[in-house]
Amino acid sequence: MTVTFLNPGKSDEIYWVTASNGMSAAARSLGIHLEVIYSERDHLKTLEYAKQIAARPAGKRPDYVILSNDYAVGAEALRILDAANIKTFFAYSGINDGGDREKTGIPRQFYKGWLGVLEPQAEDAGYLTARALIQRGKTDKMLSSDGKLHMLAIAGDRSTATSYKRTEGMRKAVVEANVVLDQVVYGEWNRAKAQEQSIWLYQRYPQTRLIWAGNDLMSFGAMESWRARGGKPGRDAHFSAINTSAEAFTALESGSLTALAGGHFITGAFGLVMLYDYHHGKDFADEGLEQNRSMFILFTPEEARRYQQLFGAQNFEKVDFRKFSKYLNPAIKKYDFSFRHLLTQSDQRK
């Protein structure tokens, strides 16, 4: 069984490298030959690579291509690969745009080789981090002169469903707690841009003490500009982040980062489990062709330490992905792809 992963991220970008490492461990565990190609956050490269894969001689083509619909390239990539009779599977981000949906239909409808989708529930990450941030602000009585908590948000980008859903989760927590959301800006997942944006945000909204970010890099950028003003993250302002970088865990343990959610990098690895089962005649269709799963956890400092002990070296060999397969474990009736379950399973193998 051969699989190619068209990774939308950069080859030195910690989140997407971690995603590839998790998939590589799953592939070794399941006996799958995995090829990873990075698009370096260039959507045109994703399409170029899809064309190159489709143009390979039949014997050189992978059995399956896993891709993510970042920057809305999914519909076109799907058309290219399906025309070459290469089976496809979306992990991380599926088809969510109404216009694209008209072209693609649902999996196995217009494109017979489009097998399915596995997405993490991105709203969870935004909601969990914002709720924890607000709770800490209440505990520390960081109220403004109007008697309310104020928050700033640095979202990812305007075109990616993941960014939209994380931001919607944040907005839900804000509404529930009656917090004032002063402004939402888009940092394009970039640390330097978030640092620059936060400089003028702090000047415009000097009363704000809660800063929510759509990923860890943007949170670090906002923290740096706070420090440049003489502030102390975790003491006179609270910051949240999403992702599982070593820097994020260190910040959580030190207290400079108040809330951290993550675990969704494993989506691609679980996508491999589903394809492995499909390849061996155990179709995942009975649980849905487009699955949106709860994978995020809000890390406690103790869980952050456990994660670093288990996977700090980016080595996921402790995870036995064979235990998640329905084909290999007929007693499993429903997939459990929660990251907390994976942490527990790995703890038991130490």
Short mmCIF file of C-alpha atoms in Angstrom, two decimals:
data_model
loop_
_atom_site.label_atom_id
_atom_site.label_comp_id
_atom_site.label_asym_id
_atom_site.label_seq_id
_atom_site.Cartn_x
_atom_site.Cartn_y
_atom_site.Cartn_z
CA MET A 1 0.00 0.00 0.00
CA THR A 2 1.48 3.36 -1.06
CA VAL A 3 0.31 6.83 0.00
CA THR A 4 1.49 10.33 -0.93
CA PHE A 5 0.76 13.21 1.44
CA LEU A 6 0.63 16.63 -0.20
CA ASN A 7 1.58 18.63 2.88
CA PRO A 8 0.35 22.24 2.46
CA GLY A 9 2.84 23.64 5.00
CA LYS A 10 6.51 24.51 4.94
CA SER A 11 9.20 21.90 5.38
CA ASP A 12 10.58 23.87 8.37
CA GLU A 13 7.20 24.72 9.88
CA ILE A 14 6.87 22.91 13.19
CA TYR A 15 3.17 22.11 12.99
CA TRP A 16 3.28 20.60 9.51
CA VAL A 17 6.56 18.79 10.17
CA THR A 18 4.96 17.29 13.29
CA ALA A 19 1.97 16.25 11.18
CA SER A 20 4.31 14.49 8.73
CA ASN A 21 6.24 12.81 11.55
CA GLY A 22 3.01 11.49 13.05
CA MET A 23 1.98 10.11 9.67
CA SER A 24 5.39 8.53 9.13
CA ALA A 25 5.10 6.71 12.47
CA ALA A 26 1.60 5.51 11.56
CA ALA A 27 2.83 4.36 8.15
CA ARG A 28 5.68 2.34 9.70
CA SER A 29 3.30 0.86 12.25
CA LEU A 30 0.86 -0.22 9.54
CA GLY A 31 3.39 -1.24 6.87
CA ILE A 32 2.47 1.58 4.49
CA HIS A 33 4.99 3.23 2.14
CA LEU A 34 4.49 6.98 2.69
CA GLU A 35 5.79 9.79 0.49
CA VAL A 36 5.56 13.38 1.81
CA ILE A 37 5.71 16.41 -0.51
CA TYR A 38 5.66 19.93 0.98
CA SER A 39 3.90 22.71 -0.90
CA GLU A 40 5.63 25.34 1.26
CA ARG A 41 2.34 27.24 1.71
CA ASP A 42 2.20 27.91 -2.03
CA HIS A 43 -1.20 26.78 -3.31
CA LEU A 44 0.03 26.74 -6.90
CA LYS A 45 2.67 24.18 -5.93
CA THR A 46 -0.03 21.89 -4.57
CA LEU A 47 -1.69 21.83 -7.97
CA GLU A 48 1.66 21.47 -9.72
CA TYR A 49 2.52 18.44 -7.58
CA ALA A 50 -0.91 16.94 -8.17
CA LYS A 51 -0.30 17.20 -11.92
CA GLN A 52 3.15 15.63 -11.56
CA ILE A 53 1.73 12.70 -9.58
CA ALA A 54 -1.04 12.22 -12.15
CA ALA A 55 1.55 12.23 -14.94
CA ARG A 56 3.64 9.44 -13.41
CA PRO A 57 3.63 6.05 -15.14
CA ALA A 58 0.93 3.78 -13.72
CA GLY A 59 3.44 1.72 -11.71
CA LYS A 60 4.89 4.84 -10.07
CA ARG A 61 1.64 6.32 -8.88
CA PRO A 62 0.59 6.00 -5.24
CA ASP A 63 -2.51 4.01 -4.34
CA TYR A 64 -3.84 7.02 -2.45
CA VAL A 65 -3.13 10.75 -2.13
CA ILE A 66 -3.92 12.55 1.13
CA LEU A 67 -4.29 16.31 0.82
CA SER A 68 -5.69 19.28 2.72
CA ASN A 69 -7.95 21.92 1.23
CA ASP A 70 -5.81 24.81 2.45
CA TYR A 71 -6.18 27.94 0.34
CA ALA A 72 -9.13 26.29 -1.43
CA VAL A 73 -7.07 24.18 -3.84
CA GLY A 74 -8.94 20.97 -3.04
CA ALA A 75 -11.55 20.97 -5.80
CA GLU A 76 -9.00 21.46 -8.57
CA ALA A 77 -6.51 18.98 -7.10
CA LEU A 78 -9.34 16.47 -6.79
CA ARG A 79 -10.26 16.90 -10.46
CA ILE A 80 -6.65 16.36 -11.54
CA LEU A 81 -6.04 13.25 -9.44
CA ASP A 82 -9.41 11.63 -10.06
CA ALA A 83 -8.92 11.97 -13.82
CA ALA A 84 -5.76 9.87 -13.38
CA ASN A 85 -7.72 7.24 -11.42
CA ILE A 86 -5.83 8.00 -8.22
CA LYS A 87 -7.88 7.64 -5.06
CA THR A 88 -7.88 10.69 -2.78
CA PHE A 89 -8.64 11.51 0.84
CA PHE A 90 -8.83 14.91 2.53
CA ALA A 91 -7.29 15.26 5.97
CA TYR A 92 -7.19 18.39 8.15
CA SER A 93 -9.43 20.49 5.88
CA GLY A 94 -12.16 19.32 3.48
CA ILE A 95 -14.46 21.01 0.99
CA ASN A 96 -16.49 23.62 2.85
CA ASP A 97 -17.07 26.37 0.30
CA GLY A 98 -20.52 26.23 -1.32
CA GLY A 99 -19.20 26.99 -4.79
CA ASP A 100 -16.57 24.26 -4.60
CA ARG A 101 -19.16 21.86 -3.22
CA GLU A 102 -21.28 22.28 -6.33
CA LYS A 103 -18.28 21.13 -8.38
CA THR A 104 -17.23 18.23 -6.17
CA GLY A 105 -20.46 16.92 -4.67
CA ILE A 106 -19.88 14.62 -1.73
CA PRO A 107 -17.20 11.90 -1.66
CA ARG A 108 -17.85 9.08 -4.16
CA GLN A 109 -20.58 11.08 -5.94
CA PHE A 110 -19.01 13.00 -8.86
CA TYR A 111 -15.47 11.82 -8.21
CA LYS A 112 -15.60 8.08 -7.51
CA GLY A 113 -12.01 8.02 -6.30
CA TRP A 114 -12.58 10.68 -3.65
CA LEU A 115 -13.00 8.38 -0.67
CA GLY A 116 -13.62 10.64 2.26
CA VAL A 117 -12.65 13.40 4.66
CA LEU A 118 -11.30 13.53 8.21
CA GLU A 119 -11.29 16.96 9.86
CA PRO A 120 -10.57 17.90 13.46
CA GLN A 121 -13.33 19.96 15.05
CA ALA A 122 -11.52 23.24 14.69
CA GLU A 123 -14.21 25.14 16.62
CA ASP A 124 -13.17 23.20 19.72
CA ALA A 125 -9.68 24.70 19.68
CA GLY A 126 -10.96 28.25 19.48
CA TYR A 127 -13.65 27.68 22.07
CA LEU A 128 -11.50 25.83 24.61
CA THR A 129 -8.67 28.37 24.54
CA ALA A 130 -10.95 31.41 24.63
CA ARG A 131 -13.00 30.00 27.50
CA ALA A 132 -9.86 29.25 29.53
CA LEU A 133 -8.50 32.71 28.77
CA ILE A 134 -11.72 34.37 29.91
CA GLN A 135 -11.87 32.28 33.06
CA ARG A 136 -8.35 33.31 33.99
CA GLY A 137 -9.16 36.95 33.30
CA LYS A 138 -12.13 36.69 35.66
CA THR A 139 -10.04 35.01 38.33
CA ASP A 140 -7.41 37.75 38.10
CA LYS A 141 -10.11 40.47 37.93
CA MET A 142 -8.66 42.00 34.76
CA LEU A 143 -11.69 44.17 34.23
CA SER A 144 -11.56 47.39 32.28
CA SER A 145 -12.93 50.74 33.53
CA ASP A 146 -16.34 49.74 32.11
CA GLY A 147 -16.39 46.74 34.44
CA LYS A 148 -15.97 44.21 31.61
CA LEU A 149 -13.27 41.92 30.28
CA HIS A 150 -11.85 42.98 26.89
CA MET A 151 -10.22 40.66 24.36
CA LEU A 152 -8.20 41.01 21.16
CA ALA A 153 -8.08 38.19 18.62
CA ILE A 154 -5.41 37.39 16.03
CA ALA A 155 -6.97 34.89 13.63
CA GLY A 156 -5.18 32.88 10.93
CA ASP A 157 -6.37 33.88 7.46
CA ARG A 158 -9.60 34.75 5.68
CA SER A 159 -9.72 31.84 3.22
CA THR A 160 -9.06 28.67 5.23
CA ALA A 161 -11.97 26.83 6.83
CA THR A 162 -9.79 25.90 9.80
CA SER A 163 -9.11 29.56 10.51
CA TYR A 164 -12.79 30.46 10.18
CA LYS A 165 -13.92 27.64 12.49
CA ARG A 166 -11.32 28.36 15.19
CA THR A 167 -12.40 31.99 15.17
CA GLU A 168 -16.07 31.01 15.38
CA GLY A 169 -15.27 28.85 18.42
CA MET A 170 -13.57 31.86 20.02
CA ARG A 171 -16.59 34.06 19.27
CA LYS A 172 -18.91 31.49 20.88
CA ALA A 173 -16.93 31.64 24.14
CA VAL A 174 -16.91 35.46 24.00
CA VAL A 175 -20.70 35.62 23.60
CA GLU A 176 -21.31 33.10 26.37
CA ALA A 177 -19.20 35.09 28.83
CA ASN A 178 -20.37 38.55 27.69
CA VAL A 179 -16.80 39.63 27.01
CA VAL A 180 -16.02 42.65 24.80
CA LEU A 181 -14.16 41.57 21.65
CA ASP A 182 -12.38 44.78 20.72
CA GLN A 183 -11.06 43.68 17.31
CA VAL A 184 -10.20 40.63 15.21
CA VAL A 185 -7.22 40.86 12.85
CA TYR A 186 -5.69 38.25 10.54
CA GLY A 187 -2.05 37.43 11.18
CA GLU A 188 -1.72 34.93 8.31
CA TRP A 189 -0.37 32.37 10.83
CA ASN A 190 2.81 34.47 10.93
CA ARG A 191 4.75 35.43 14.05
CA ALA A 192 6.33 38.61 12.69
CA LYS A 193 3.04 39.89 11.29
CA ALA A 194 1.24 39.24 14.59
CA GLN A 195 4.00 41.07 16.44
CA GLU A 196 3.61 44.07 14.17
CA GLN A 197 -0.19 44.03 14.38
CA SER A 198 -0.24 43.75 18.15
CA ILE A 199 1.91 46.88 18.56
CA TRP A 200 -0.83 49.14 17.24
CA LEU A 201 -3.61 47.00 18.71
CA TYR A 202 -2.20 47.61 22.18
CA GLN A 203 -2.05 51.34 21.45
CA ARG A 204 -5.63 51.40 20.17
CA TYR A 205 -7.08 49.27 22.99
CA PRO A 206 -4.94 49.94 26.08
CA GLN A 207 -7.61 48.45 28.36
CA THR A 208 -7.40 44.95 26.80
CA ARG A 209 -5.70 42.25 28.85
CA LEU A 210 -6.76 39.06 27.02
CA ILE A 211 -5.17 38.14 23.66
CA TRP A 212 -6.46 35.11 21.77
CA ALA A 213 -4.46 33.74 18.81
CA GLY A 214 -5.30 31.17 16.14
CA ASN A 215 -1.93 29.43 16.48
CA ASP A 216 1.19 29.42 18.64
CA LEU A 217 3.40 31.52 16.36
CA MET A 218 1.00 34.45 16.34
CA SER A 219 0.63 34.24 20.11
CA PHE A 220 4.41 34.41 20.51
CA GLY A 221 4.53 37.47 18.24
CA ALA A 222 1.86 39.19 20.34
CA MET A 223 3.72 38.27 23.53
CA GLU A 224 6.95 39.74 22.21
CA SER A 225 5.39 43.11 21.50
CA TRP A 226 3.74 43.02 24.95
CA ARG A 227 7.14 42.47 26.53
CA ALA A 228 8.57 45.32 24.43
CA ARG A 229 6.05 47.60 26.18
CA GLY A 230 7.37 46.45 29.55
CA GLY A 231 4.55 43.95 30.08
CA LYS A 232 4.78 40.46 31.54
CA PRO A 233 2.70 37.79 29.73
CA GLY A 234 0.87 35.58 32.20
CA ARG A 235 0.95 38.26 34.88
CA ASP A 236 -0.42 41.56 33.58
CA ALA A 237 -2.00 40.11 30.41
CA HIS A 238 -3.06 36.63 29.35
CA PHE A 239 -2.39 34.92 26.01
CA SER A 240 -3.68 31.72 24.42
CA ALA A 241 -2.36 29.55 21.59
CA ILE A 242 -3.09 26.47 19.50
CA ASN A 243 -0.55 23.79 18.46
CA THR A 244 1.99 21.53 20.14
CA SER A 245 5.38 23.10 19.56
CA ALA A 246 8.09 22.72 22.21
CA GLU A 247 8.10 26.49 22.63
CA ALA A 248 4.36 26.47 23.34
CA PHE A 249 4.70 23.77 25.99
CA THR A 250 7.60 25.61 27.62
CA ALA A 251 5.54 28.80 27.68
CA LEU A 252 2.58 26.96 29.21
CA GLU A 253 4.74 25.43 31.93
CA SER A 254 6.39 28.78 32.70
CA GLY A 255 3.00 30.49 32.94
CA SER A 256 3.62 33.07 30.23
CA LEU A 257 1.05 31.23 28.09
CA THR A 258 -2.27 30.82 29.88
CA ALA A 259 -4.15 28.40 27.60
CA LEU A 260 -2.95 25.93 24.97
CA ALA A 261 -4.97 23.52 22.83
CA GLY A 262 -3.57 20.97 20.40
CA GLY A 263 -3.42 17.40 19.23
CA HIS A 264 -5.00 17.84 15.81
CA PHE A 265 -1.67 17.32 14.03
CA ILE A 266 -2.46 13.61 14.35
CA THR A 267 -5.37 13.92 11.87
CA GLY A 268 -3.25 12.72 8.96
CA ALA A 269 -2.04 9.68 10.92
CA PHE A 270 -5.62 8.69 11.72
CA GLY A 271 -6.50 9.30 8.07
CA LEU A 272 -3.90 6.65 7.24
CA VAL A 273 -5.60 4.26 9.66
CA MET A 274 -8.91 4.80 7.84
CA LEU A 275 -7.30 4.26 4.43
CA TYR A 276 -5.50 1.16 5.73
CA ASP A 277 -8.85 -0.27 6.78
CA TYR A 278 -10.44 0.67 3.45
CA HIS A 279 -7.53 -0.90 1.56
CA HIS A 280 -8.09 -4.15 3.44
CA GLY A 281 -11.83 -4.23 2.78
CA LYS A 282 -13.06 -2.56 5.97
CA ASP A 283 -14.67 0.60 4.62
CA PHE A 284 -15.03 3.50 7.01
CA ALA A 285 -18.20 4.65 5.23
CA ASP A 286 -20.45 3.27 7.97
CA GLU A 287 -19.22 6.12 10.23
CA GLY A 288 -19.63 8.76 7.51
CA LEU A 289 -17.71 9.77 4.42
CA GLU A 290 -16.94 13.22 5.82
CA GLN A 291 -15.99 12.89 9.46
CA ASN A 292 -15.53 15.84 11.77
CA ARG A 293 -13.90 14.55 14.92
CA SER A 294 -13.13 15.95 18.33
CA MET A 295 -9.33 15.71 18.62
CA PHE A 296 -8.22 18.83 20.46
CA ILE A 297 -7.45 18.85 24.15
CA LEU A 298 -6.79 21.82 26.39
CA PHE A 299 -3.42 20.90 27.82
CA THR A 300 -2.79 21.08 31.53
CA PRO A 301 0.84 21.75 32.53
CA GLU A 302 1.04 18.05 33.58
CA GLU A 303 -0.19 16.89 30.15
CA ALA A 304 2.29 19.25 28.52
CA ARG A 305 5.11 17.55 30.45
CA ARG A 306 3.79 14.10 29.50
CA TYR A 307 3.64 15.09 25.85
CA GLN A 308 7.21 16.32 25.91
CA GLN A 309 8.40 13.17 27.69
CA LEU A 310 6.65 10.96 25.16
CA PHE A 311 7.05 12.91 21.93
CA GLY A 312 9.42 15.79 22.65
CA ALA A 313 11.94 14.46 20.14
CA GLN A 314 9.25 14.35 17.46
CA ASN A 315 9.36 10.58 17.71
CA PHE A 316 5.92 8.98 17.65
CA GLU A 317 7.15 5.39 17.57
CA LYS A 318 5.62 4.82 21.02
CA VAL A 319 2.19 4.97 19.41
CA ASP A 320 0.90 1.63 18.19
CA PHE A 321 -1.41 2.79 15.41
CA ARG A 322 -2.40 -0.80 14.71
CA LYS A 323 -4.58 -0.63 17.84
CA PHE A 324 -6.78 2.01 16.18
CA SER A 325 -7.54 -0.13 13.09
CA LYS A 326 -10.94 -1.77 12.78
CA TYR A 327 -9.53 -4.28 10.31
CA LEU A 328 -6.89 -5.42 12.79
CA ASN A 329 -9.22 -5.14 15.79
CA PRO A 330 -12.70 -6.39 14.81
CA ALA A 331 -13.99 -5.59 18.30
CA ILE A 332 -13.70 -1.85 17.52
CA LYS A 333 -17.10 -0.62 16.38
CA LYS A 334 -16.33 3.09 16.33
CA TYR A 335 -13.07 4.98 15.84
CA ASP A 336 -11.71 6.88 18.85
CA PHE A 337 -9.39 9.56 17.50
CA SER A 338 -9.17 11.79 20.57
CA PHE A 339 -5.66 12.95 21.36
CA ARG A 340 -6.16 12.22 25.06
CA HIS A 341 -6.80 8.58 24.15
CA LEU A 342 -3.57 8.53 22.16
CA LEU A 343 -1.62 10.01 25.10
CA THR A 344 -3.06 7.35 27.41
CA GLN A 345 -2.31 4.55 24.97
CA SER A 346 1.29 5.76 24.61
CA ASP A 347 1.73 6.07 28.38
CA GLN A 348 0.85 2.40 28.69
CA ARG A 349 3.67 1.46 26.29
CA LYS A 350 6.44 3.30 28.15
#
